[in-house]
Amino acid sequence: MERVVSGIRPTGRLHLGNYFGAMVNFVKMQNTNECLFFIADIHSLTTHPTPEDLHGNVRQTLIEYLASGLDPEKAVIYIQSDVPEILELYTLLNMNAYVGELNRTTSFKDKVRQNPNNVNAGLLTYPVLMAADILIHHAAKVPVGKDQEQHLEMTRTFARRFNNMYRVEYFKEPEAFNFGRQLIKIPGLDGSGKMGKSEGNGIFLADEPEVIRKKVMRAVTDSGPVTPNSPVSEPIQNLFTIMEVVSEPSTLEYFRESYANCTIRYGELKKQLAEDIIKFTQPIYERMKELSSNDSYIRNVARQGAEKARAIASQTVSEVKEIIGIKKF
Ligand code: TRP
């Protein structure tokens, strides 16, 4: 079985876009691959969260992952900071990561532009920590979005460079993996673009039904079709796209037809869409509440995950040290 590693930033709340874009596929992959999923809390320190925010977000992210179907019996689920070996490997890899190449990383340049007052060394070496996350498990595949492909390319570079420098064939070059046609892009409710975290445009798995109704009812539409079979505008197509994943095919068919013959009422479409979204998110929402009140279960998941991850990680680090020449006297 091919080993898959993926890190998720502890953002706290997953929206439908995250769910259909990544989670659904992660949940499937647990059955076909040896999966390790972790919460990248050390990475998130680059933005200086408060201790309360950090801990709360890690906990909430873990809960949402479990509620969405990540299964600790099938995959190794852990918190990055629970595996100190990753930080050890990160330190060692940093010696062969050049400031020039780190400076040229697109994500770093973006961050510098966005937050010129917080250009910390952790941001600069973000790709090295990510490489440590991946290489420590000798992952074959890493499911990532477009924005992470450059980081993965750098991971391969660091792996190759290490192998060349020490004349070994130790690290495997991991492959970026996107879900191709299985990847469903969920649009936002604001008329254009994809669903994001910004307020108003996203529906979160943790949203109360009443909140979901309000958000959907406020979704951007257009002034309605005037001639039969006119092309569907972007805001309406976006609602259809969401409908495609949460509603019955006959529901979607009904509204597509009523659009085509100009009898569509957007109020009715939105009402139906809101109810179908709620029907879909409700079980996840209930599981989230259950998990939230079960601290000992959460603690156990994290502890067991860390144990399994550390078993692999500690072996890698001791082999790497041996190769480098760090040997016990
Ligand atoms: N950088 C990734 C992101 O922002 C998160 C991440 C950290 C990651 N380490 C990783 C993803 C290792 C895959 C593998 O989405």
Tab-separated table of C-alpha atoms and ligand atoms in Angstrom:
chain	number	residue	atom	x	y	z
A	1	MET	CA	0.000	0.000	0.000
A	2	GLU	CA	1.305	3.420	-0.892
A	3	ARG	CA	1.866	5.748	1.979
A	4	VAL	CA	0.039	9.066	1.869
A	5	VAL	CA	0.786	12.020	4.134
A	6	SER	CA	-1.219	15.172	4.382
A	7	GLY	CA	-1.094	18.129	6.722
A	8	ILE	CA	-3.922	20.439	7.458
A	9	ARG	CA	-3.578	23.851	8.998
A	10	PRO	CA	-5.615	24.201	12.174
A	11	THR	CA	-8.046	26.762	10.860
A	12	GLY	CA	-10.757	25.555	13.182
A	13	ARG	CA	-13.746	25.461	10.908
A	14	LEU	CA	-14.242	23.484	7.721
A	15	HIS	CA	-16.607	24.802	5.076
A	16	LEU	CA	-18.393	22.879	2.364
A	17	GLY	CA	-15.563	23.690	-0.033
A	18	ASN	CA	-13.017	21.989	2.256
A	19	TYR	CA	-15.365	19.111	2.770
A	20	PHE	CA	-16.020	18.317	-0.879
A	21	GLY	CA	-12.606	19.475	-2.056
A	22	ALA	CA	-10.511	17.411	0.317
A	23	MET	CA	-12.292	15.600	3.111
A	24	VAL	CA	-14.432	13.366	0.926
A	25	ASN	CA	-11.328	12.140	-0.847
A	26	PHE	CA	-9.333	11.733	2.356
A	27	VAL	CA	-12.116	9.619	3.760
A	28	LYS	CA	-12.029	7.388	0.680
A	29	MET	CA	-8.256	7.139	0.653
A	30	GLN	CA	-8.208	5.677	4.142
A	31	ASN	CA	-9.476	2.455	2.627
A	32	THR	CA	-7.007	2.189	-0.213
A	33	ASN	CA	-3.798	3.658	1.199
A	34	GLU	CA	-1.751	3.811	4.328
A	35	CYS	CA	-2.732	7.323	5.342
A	36	LEU	CA	-1.229	9.709	7.846
A	37	PHE	CA	-3.175	12.899	8.468
A	38	PHE	CA	-1.856	15.515	10.828
A	39	ILE	CA	-2.705	18.964	12.082
A	40	ALA	CA	0.107	21.352	11.251
A	41	ASP	CA	0.096	23.409	14.430
A	42	ILE	CA	3.769	24.334	14.283
A	43	HIS	CA	3.268	25.751	10.802
A	44	SER	CA	0.447	27.882	12.097
A	45	LEU	CA	2.778	29.591	14.600
A	46	THR	CA	4.114	31.651	11.704
A	47	THR	CA	1.028	33.835	12.089
A	48	HIS	CA	1.352	34.178	15.894
A	49	PRO	CA	-1.984	32.862	17.182
A	50	THR	CA	-2.742	33.358	20.890
A	51	PRO	CA	-2.284	30.209	23.016
A	52	GLU	CA	-6.062	29.942	23.436
A	53	ASP	CA	-6.723	30.300	19.715
A	54	LEU	CA	-4.026	27.797	18.864
A	55	HIS	CA	-5.251	25.137	21.239
A	56	GLY	CA	-8.910	25.743	20.463
A	57	ASN	CA	-8.331	25.582	16.721
A	58	VAL	CA	-6.296	22.400	16.908
A	59	ARG	CA	-9.012	20.770	18.983
A	60	GLN	CA	-11.825	21.990	16.759
A	61	THR	CA	-10.004	20.914	13.600
A	62	LEU	CA	-9.429	17.457	15.023
A	63	ILE	CA	-13.103	17.198	15.978
A	64	GLU	CA	-14.253	18.303	12.533
A	65	TYR	CA	-11.980	15.802	10.837
A	66	LEU	CA	-13.268	12.969	12.916
A	67	ALA	CA	-16.858	14.093	12.466
A	68	SER	CA	-16.314	14.224	8.702
A	69	GLY	CA	-15.221	10.614	8.650
A	70	LEU	CA	-11.497	10.396	9.240
A	71	ASP	CA	-11.149	7.167	11.140
A	72	PRO	CA	-8.348	6.632	13.661
A	73	GLU	CA	-8.729	2.886	13.156
A	74	LYS	CA	-7.864	3.254	9.483
A	75	ALA	CA	-5.545	6.255	9.308
A	76	VAL	CA	-2.906	7.655	11.618
A	77	ILE	CA	-4.251	10.974	12.849
A	78	TYR	CA	-1.943	13.156	14.898
A	79	ILE	CA	-0.913	16.631	15.915
A	80	GLN	CA	2.397	17.769	14.398
A	81	SER	CA	3.756	19.103	17.700
A	82	ASP	CA	3.188	15.703	19.329
A	83	VAL	CA	5.931	14.315	17.102
A	84	PRO	CA	9.096	16.198	18.097
A	85	GLU	CA	11.121	14.075	15.662
A	86	ILE	CA	9.636	16.219	12.875
A	87	LEU	CA	11.324	19.260	14.387
A	88	GLU	CA	14.565	17.369	14.655
A	89	LEU	CA	14.453	16.463	10.983
A	90	TYR	CA	13.444	20.036	10.156
A	91	THR	CA	16.604	21.313	11.855
A	92	LEU	CA	18.753	18.851	9.955
A	93	LEU	CA	17.128	19.623	6.600
A	94	ASN	CA	17.550	23.351	7.203
A	95	MET	CA	21.296	22.943	6.794
A	96	ASN	CA	20.806	22.086	3.139
A	97	ALA	CA	18.037	24.504	2.326
A	98	TYR	CA	19.396	27.651	0.733
A	99	VAL	CA	18.148	31.089	1.674
A	100	GLY	CA	18.082	32.046	-1.995
A	101	GLU	CA	15.627	29.335	-3.000
A	102	LEU	CA	13.492	29.880	0.106
A	103	ASN	CA	13.351	33.589	-0.692
A	104	ARG	CA	12.043	32.842	-4.151
A	105	THR	CA	9.161	30.657	-2.970
A	106	THR	CA	5.867	32.076	-4.197
A	107	SER	CA	4.037	31.538	-0.914
A	108	PHE	CA	6.822	33.313	0.981
A	109	LYS	CA	6.824	36.273	-1.390
A	110	ASP	CA	3.036	36.506	-1.021
A	111	LYS	CA	3.305	36.501	2.764
A	112	VAL	CA	5.991	39.195	2.695
A	113	ARG	CA	3.760	41.344	0.554
A	114	GLN	CA	0.689	40.749	2.724
A	115	ASN	CA	2.382	41.109	6.107
A	116	PRO	CA	5.575	43.120	5.749
A	117	ASN	CA	5.742	43.452	9.539
A	118	ASN	CA	5.891	39.737	10.192
A	119	VAL	CA	8.549	38.287	7.947
A	120	ASN	CA	9.794	35.681	10.404
A	121	ALA	CA	12.321	32.919	9.800
A	122	GLY	CA	9.592	30.322	10.303
A	123	LEU	CA	7.821	31.674	7.244
A	124	LEU	CA	11.013	31.544	5.231
A	125	THR	CA	11.625	27.926	6.201
A	126	TYR	CA	7.975	26.861	6.003
A	127	PRO	CA	8.766	24.600	3.003
A	128	VAL	CA	11.529	22.889	4.983
A	129	LEU	CA	9.169	22.019	7.821
A	130	MET	CA	6.698	20.752	5.273
A	131	ALA	CA	9.423	18.631	3.687
A	132	ALA	CA	10.224	17.198	7.125
A	133	ASP	CA	6.527	16.331	7.599
A	134	ILE	CA	6.555	14.355	4.387
A	135	LEU	CA	10.036	12.854	4.261
A	136	ILE	CA	9.910	11.641	7.841
A	137	HIS	CA	7.292	9.091	6.748
A	138	HIS	CA	8.829	8.317	3.339
A	139	ALA	CA	5.504	9.252	1.811
A	140	ALA	CA	4.881	8.188	-1.766
A	141	LYS	CA	2.027	10.603	-2.329
A	142	VAL	CA	0.896	13.906	-0.934
A	143	PRO	CA	-2.589	15.146	-1.770
A	144	VAL	CA	-2.280	18.891	-2.192
A	145	GLY	CA	-3.979	21.756	-3.927
A	146	LYS	CA	-2.343	23.853	-6.633
A	147	ASP	CA	-1.067	26.358	-4.080
A	148	GLN	CA	1.097	23.669	-2.464
A	149	GLU	CA	2.701	22.206	-5.574
A	150	GLN	CA	5.776	24.369	-5.342
A	151	HIS	CA	6.296	23.246	-1.755
A	152	LEU	CA	6.169	19.672	-2.909
A	153	GLU	CA	8.665	20.369	-5.656
A	154	MET	CA	10.977	21.764	-2.971
A	155	THR	CA	10.445	18.660	-0.862
A	156	ARG	CA	11.678	16.607	-3.801
A	157	THR	CA	14.658	18.921	-4.194
A	158	PHE	CA	15.578	18.582	-0.523
A	159	ALA	CA	15.252	14.809	-0.713
A	160	ARG	CA	17.434	14.600	-3.814
A	161	ARG	CA	19.992	16.998	-2.387
A	162	PHE	CA	20.289	14.970	0.801
A	163	ASN	CA	20.722	11.772	-1.175
A	164	ASN	CA	23.369	13.353	-3.411
A	165	MET	CA	25.241	15.003	-0.593
A	166	TYR	CA	25.586	11.785	1.382
A	167	ARG	CA	25.688	9.454	-1.621
A	168	VAL	CA	22.751	7.446	-0.413
A	169	GLU	CA	19.395	6.541	-1.793
A	170	TYR	CA	17.603	7.240	1.383
A	171	PHE	CA	14.756	9.662	0.844
A	172	LYS	CA	12.069	8.889	-1.646
A	173	GLU	CA	10.807	11.739	-3.816
A	174	PRO	CA	7.116	12.135	-3.059
A	175	GLU	CA	4.599	12.762	-5.749
A	176	ALA	CA	2.006	15.554	-5.606
A	177	PHE	CA	-1.382	14.105	-5.937
A	178	ASN	CA	-4.502	15.961	-6.884
A	179	PHE	CA	-7.764	14.217	-7.155
A	180	GLY	CA	-8.160	15.143	-10.793
A	181	ARG	CA	-11.677	14.745	-12.010
A	182	GLN	CA	-12.845	13.642	-8.581
A	183	LEU	CA	-12.046	17.108	-7.315
A	184	ILE	CA	-15.211	19.086	-6.822
A	185	LYS	CA	-14.796	22.838	-6.553
A	186	ILE	CA	-17.504	24.353	-4.425
A	187	PRO	CA	-18.324	27.963	-5.287
A	188	GLY	CA	-19.173	30.607	-2.709
A	189	LEU	CA	-22.549	32.229	-2.133
A	190	ASP	CA	-21.394	35.669	-3.230
A	191	GLY	CA	-21.901	35.192	-6.929
A	192	SER	CA	-18.407	34.418	-8.132
A	193	GLY	CA	-15.310	32.498	-7.164
A	194	LYS	CA	-14.874	29.553	-4.859
A	195	MET	CA	-16.011	29.083	-1.311
A	196	GLY	CA	-13.561	30.493	1.186
A	197	LYS	CA	-13.400	31.425	4.804
A	198	SER	CA	-14.562	34.991	4.300
A	199	GLU	CA	-17.819	35.808	6.004
A	200	GLY	CA	-20.982	35.424	3.995
A	201	ASN	CA	-19.505	33.374	1.177
A	202	GLY	CA	-19.047	30.109	3.039
A	203	ILE	CA	-21.157	27.533	4.776
A	204	PHE	CA	-19.406	25.826	7.660
A	205	LEU	CA	-20.011	22.304	8.846
A	206	ALA	CA	-20.401	23.809	12.307
A	207	ASP	CA	-23.102	26.291	11.254
A	208	GLU	CA	-26.462	26.002	13.008
A	209	PRO	CA	-29.360	25.217	10.652
A	210	GLU	CA	-30.753	28.717	11.170
A	211	VAL	CA	-27.434	30.239	10.138
A	212	ILE	CA	-27.333	28.078	7.019
A	213	ARG	CA	-30.846	29.208	6.064
A	214	LYS	CA	-29.915	32.860	6.500
A	215	LYS	CA	-26.728	32.516	4.482
A	216	VAL	CA	-28.393	30.706	1.598
A	217	MET	CA	-31.328	33.107	1.495
A	218	ARG	CA	-28.840	35.973	1.189
A	219	ALA	CA	-26.902	34.288	-1.637
A	220	VAL	CA	-26.327	36.461	-4.689
A	221	THR	CA	-28.602	35.722	-7.670
A	222	ASP	CA	-29.463	37.628	-10.836
A	223	SER	CA	-32.626	39.301	-12.123
A	224	GLY	CA	-33.928	36.037	-13.576
A	225	PRO	CA	-34.138	34.514	-17.061
A	226	VAL	CA	-36.293	36.394	-19.548
A	227	THR	CA	-35.919	34.284	-22.658
A	228	PRO	CA	-36.241	30.492	-22.694
A	229	ASN	CA	-33.025	28.455	-22.626
A	230	SER	CA	-30.845	31.460	-21.964
A	231	PRO	CA	-27.365	30.694	-20.612
A	232	VAL	CA	-27.164	30.305	-16.856
A	233	SER	CA	-25.381	33.199	-15.140
A	234	GLU	CA	-22.507	32.529	-12.765
A	235	PRO	CA	-24.338	33.179	-9.462
A	236	ILE	CA	-27.123	30.800	-10.434
A	237	GLN	CA	-24.764	28.180	-11.813
A	238	ASN	CA	-22.981	28.344	-8.446
A	239	LEU	CA	-26.174	27.491	-6.609
A	240	PHE	CA	-26.784	24.640	-9.060
A	241	THR	CA	-23.264	23.365	-8.407
A	242	ILE	CA	-23.865	23.219	-4.664
A	243	MET	CA	-27.186	21.565	-5.358
A	244	GLU	CA	-25.388	18.944	-7.404
A	245	VAL	CA	-23.551	17.689	-4.327
A	246	VAL	CA	-26.230	17.975	-1.659
A	247	SER	CA	-29.592	17.530	-3.401
A	248	GLU	CA	-31.450	14.738	-5.160
A	249	PRO	CA	-30.804	14.689	-8.937
A	250	SER	CA	-34.528	15.243	-9.496
A	251	THR	CA	-34.396	18.466	-7.472
A	252	LEU	CA	-31.581	19.843	-9.565
A	253	GLU	CA	-33.404	18.739	-12.726
A	254	TYR	CA	-36.574	20.521	-11.601
A	255	PHE	CA	-34.833	23.847	-11.050
A	256	ARG	CA	-32.748	23.590	-14.199
A	257	GLU	CA	-35.906	23.076	-16.178
A	258	SER	CA	-37.770	25.879	-14.494
A	259	TYR	CA	-34.789	28.091	-15.253
A	260	ALA	CA	-34.890	27.044	-18.897
A	261	ASN	CA	-38.578	27.841	-19.209
A	262	CYS	CA	-38.320	31.018	-17.140
A	263	THR	CA	-40.675	29.938	-14.363
A	264	ILE	CA	-37.957	29.646	-11.753
A	265	ARG	CA	-38.423	31.407	-8.439
A	266	TYR	CA	-35.112	31.965	-6.718
A	267	GLY	CA	-36.755	32.091	-3.293
A	268	GLU	CA	-37.996	28.547	-3.767
A	269	LEU	CA	-34.613	27.398	-5.084
A	270	LYS	CA	-32.821	28.841	-2.071
A	271	LYS	CA	-35.274	27.379	0.412
A	272	GLN	CA	-34.807	23.943	-1.055
A	273	LEU	CA	-31.049	24.319	-1.256
A	274	ALA	CA	-30.834	25.421	2.381
A	275	GLU	CA	-32.850	22.410	3.545
A	276	ASP	CA	-30.754	20.018	1.475
A	277	ILE	CA	-27.528	21.487	2.835
A	278	ILE	CA	-28.869	21.148	6.368
A	279	LYS	CA	-29.890	17.560	5.738
A	280	PHE	CA	-26.391	16.897	4.557
A	281	THR	CA	-24.479	18.688	7.329
A	282	GLN	CA	-26.752	17.722	10.212
A	283	PRO	CA	-25.233	14.290	10.945
A	284	ILE	CA	-21.726	15.761	10.816
A	285	TYR	CA	-22.857	18.567	13.066
A	286	GLU	CA	-24.333	16.114	15.563
A	287	ARG	CA	-21.139	14.056	15.614
A	288	MET	CA	-19.151	17.220	16.198
A	289	LYS	CA	-21.253	18.006	19.245
A	290	GLU	CA	-20.849	14.481	20.571
A	291	LEU	CA	-17.085	14.550	20.091
A	292	SER	CA	-16.858	18.002	21.660
A	293	SER	CA	-18.175	16.672	24.919
A	294	ASN	CA	-15.961	13.600	24.862
A	295	ASP	CA	-12.566	14.862	25.941
A	296	SER	CA	-11.194	11.475	26.850
A	297	TYR	CA	-11.928	10.115	23.371
A	298	ILE	CA	-10.246	13.109	21.726
A	299	ARG	CA	-7.249	12.733	23.998
A	300	ASN	CA	-6.999	9.047	23.154
A	301	VAL	CA	-7.147	9.647	19.420
A	302	ALA	CA	-4.362	12.218	19.658
A	303	ARG	CA	-2.254	10.018	21.919
A	304	GLN	CA	-2.598	6.909	19.784
A	305	GLY	CA	-1.944	8.843	16.598
A	306	ALA	CA	1.182	10.400	18.052
A	307	GLU	CA	2.430	7.019	19.177
A	308	LYS	CA	2.061	5.481	15.736
A	309	ALA	CA	3.555	8.494	13.970
A	310	ARG	CA	6.493	8.610	16.360
A	311	ALA	CA	7.295	4.957	15.771
A	312	ILE	CA	7.984	5.746	12.118
A	313	ALA	CA	9.469	9.181	12.738
A	314	SER	CA	12.012	8.105	15.342
A	315	GLN	CA	13.359	5.420	13.070
A	316	THR	CA	13.779	7.896	10.215
A	317	VAL	CA	15.553	10.406	12.412
A	318	SER	CA	17.973	7.864	13.770
A	319	GLU	CA	18.771	6.651	10.270
A	320	VAL	CA	19.256	10.217	9.051
A	321	LYS	CA	21.577	11.006	11.929
A	322	GLU	CA	23.573	7.890	11.210
A	323	ILE	CA	23.931	8.939	7.557
A	324	ILE	CA	24.958	12.468	8.534
A	325	GLY	CA	27.537	11.179	10.991
A	326	ILE	CA	25.823	12.033	14.231
A	327	LYS	CA	26.661	8.891	16.128
A	328	LYS	CA	26.479	7.926	19.740
A	329	PHE	CA	29.760	7.514	21.583
B	1	TRP	N1	1.210	23.766	3.795
B	1	TRP	C1	0.000	22.984	3.780
B	1	TRP	C2	-1.199	23.906	3.551
B	1	TRP	O1	-1.115	25.050	3.832
B	1	TRP	C3	-0.191	22.233	5.067
B	1	TRP	C4	0.898	21.236	5.268
B	1	TRP	C5	1.899	21.291	6.192
B	1	TRP	C6	1.069	20.030	4.534
B	1	TRP	N2	2.686	20.199	6.083
B	1	TRP	C7	2.220	19.405	5.081
B	1	TRP	C8	0.366	19.432	3.487
B	1	TRP	C9	2.666	18.191	4.580
B	1	TRP	C10	0.831	18.221	2.986
B	1	TRP	C11	1.965	17.598	3.538
B	1	TRP	O2	-2.217	23.441	3.100
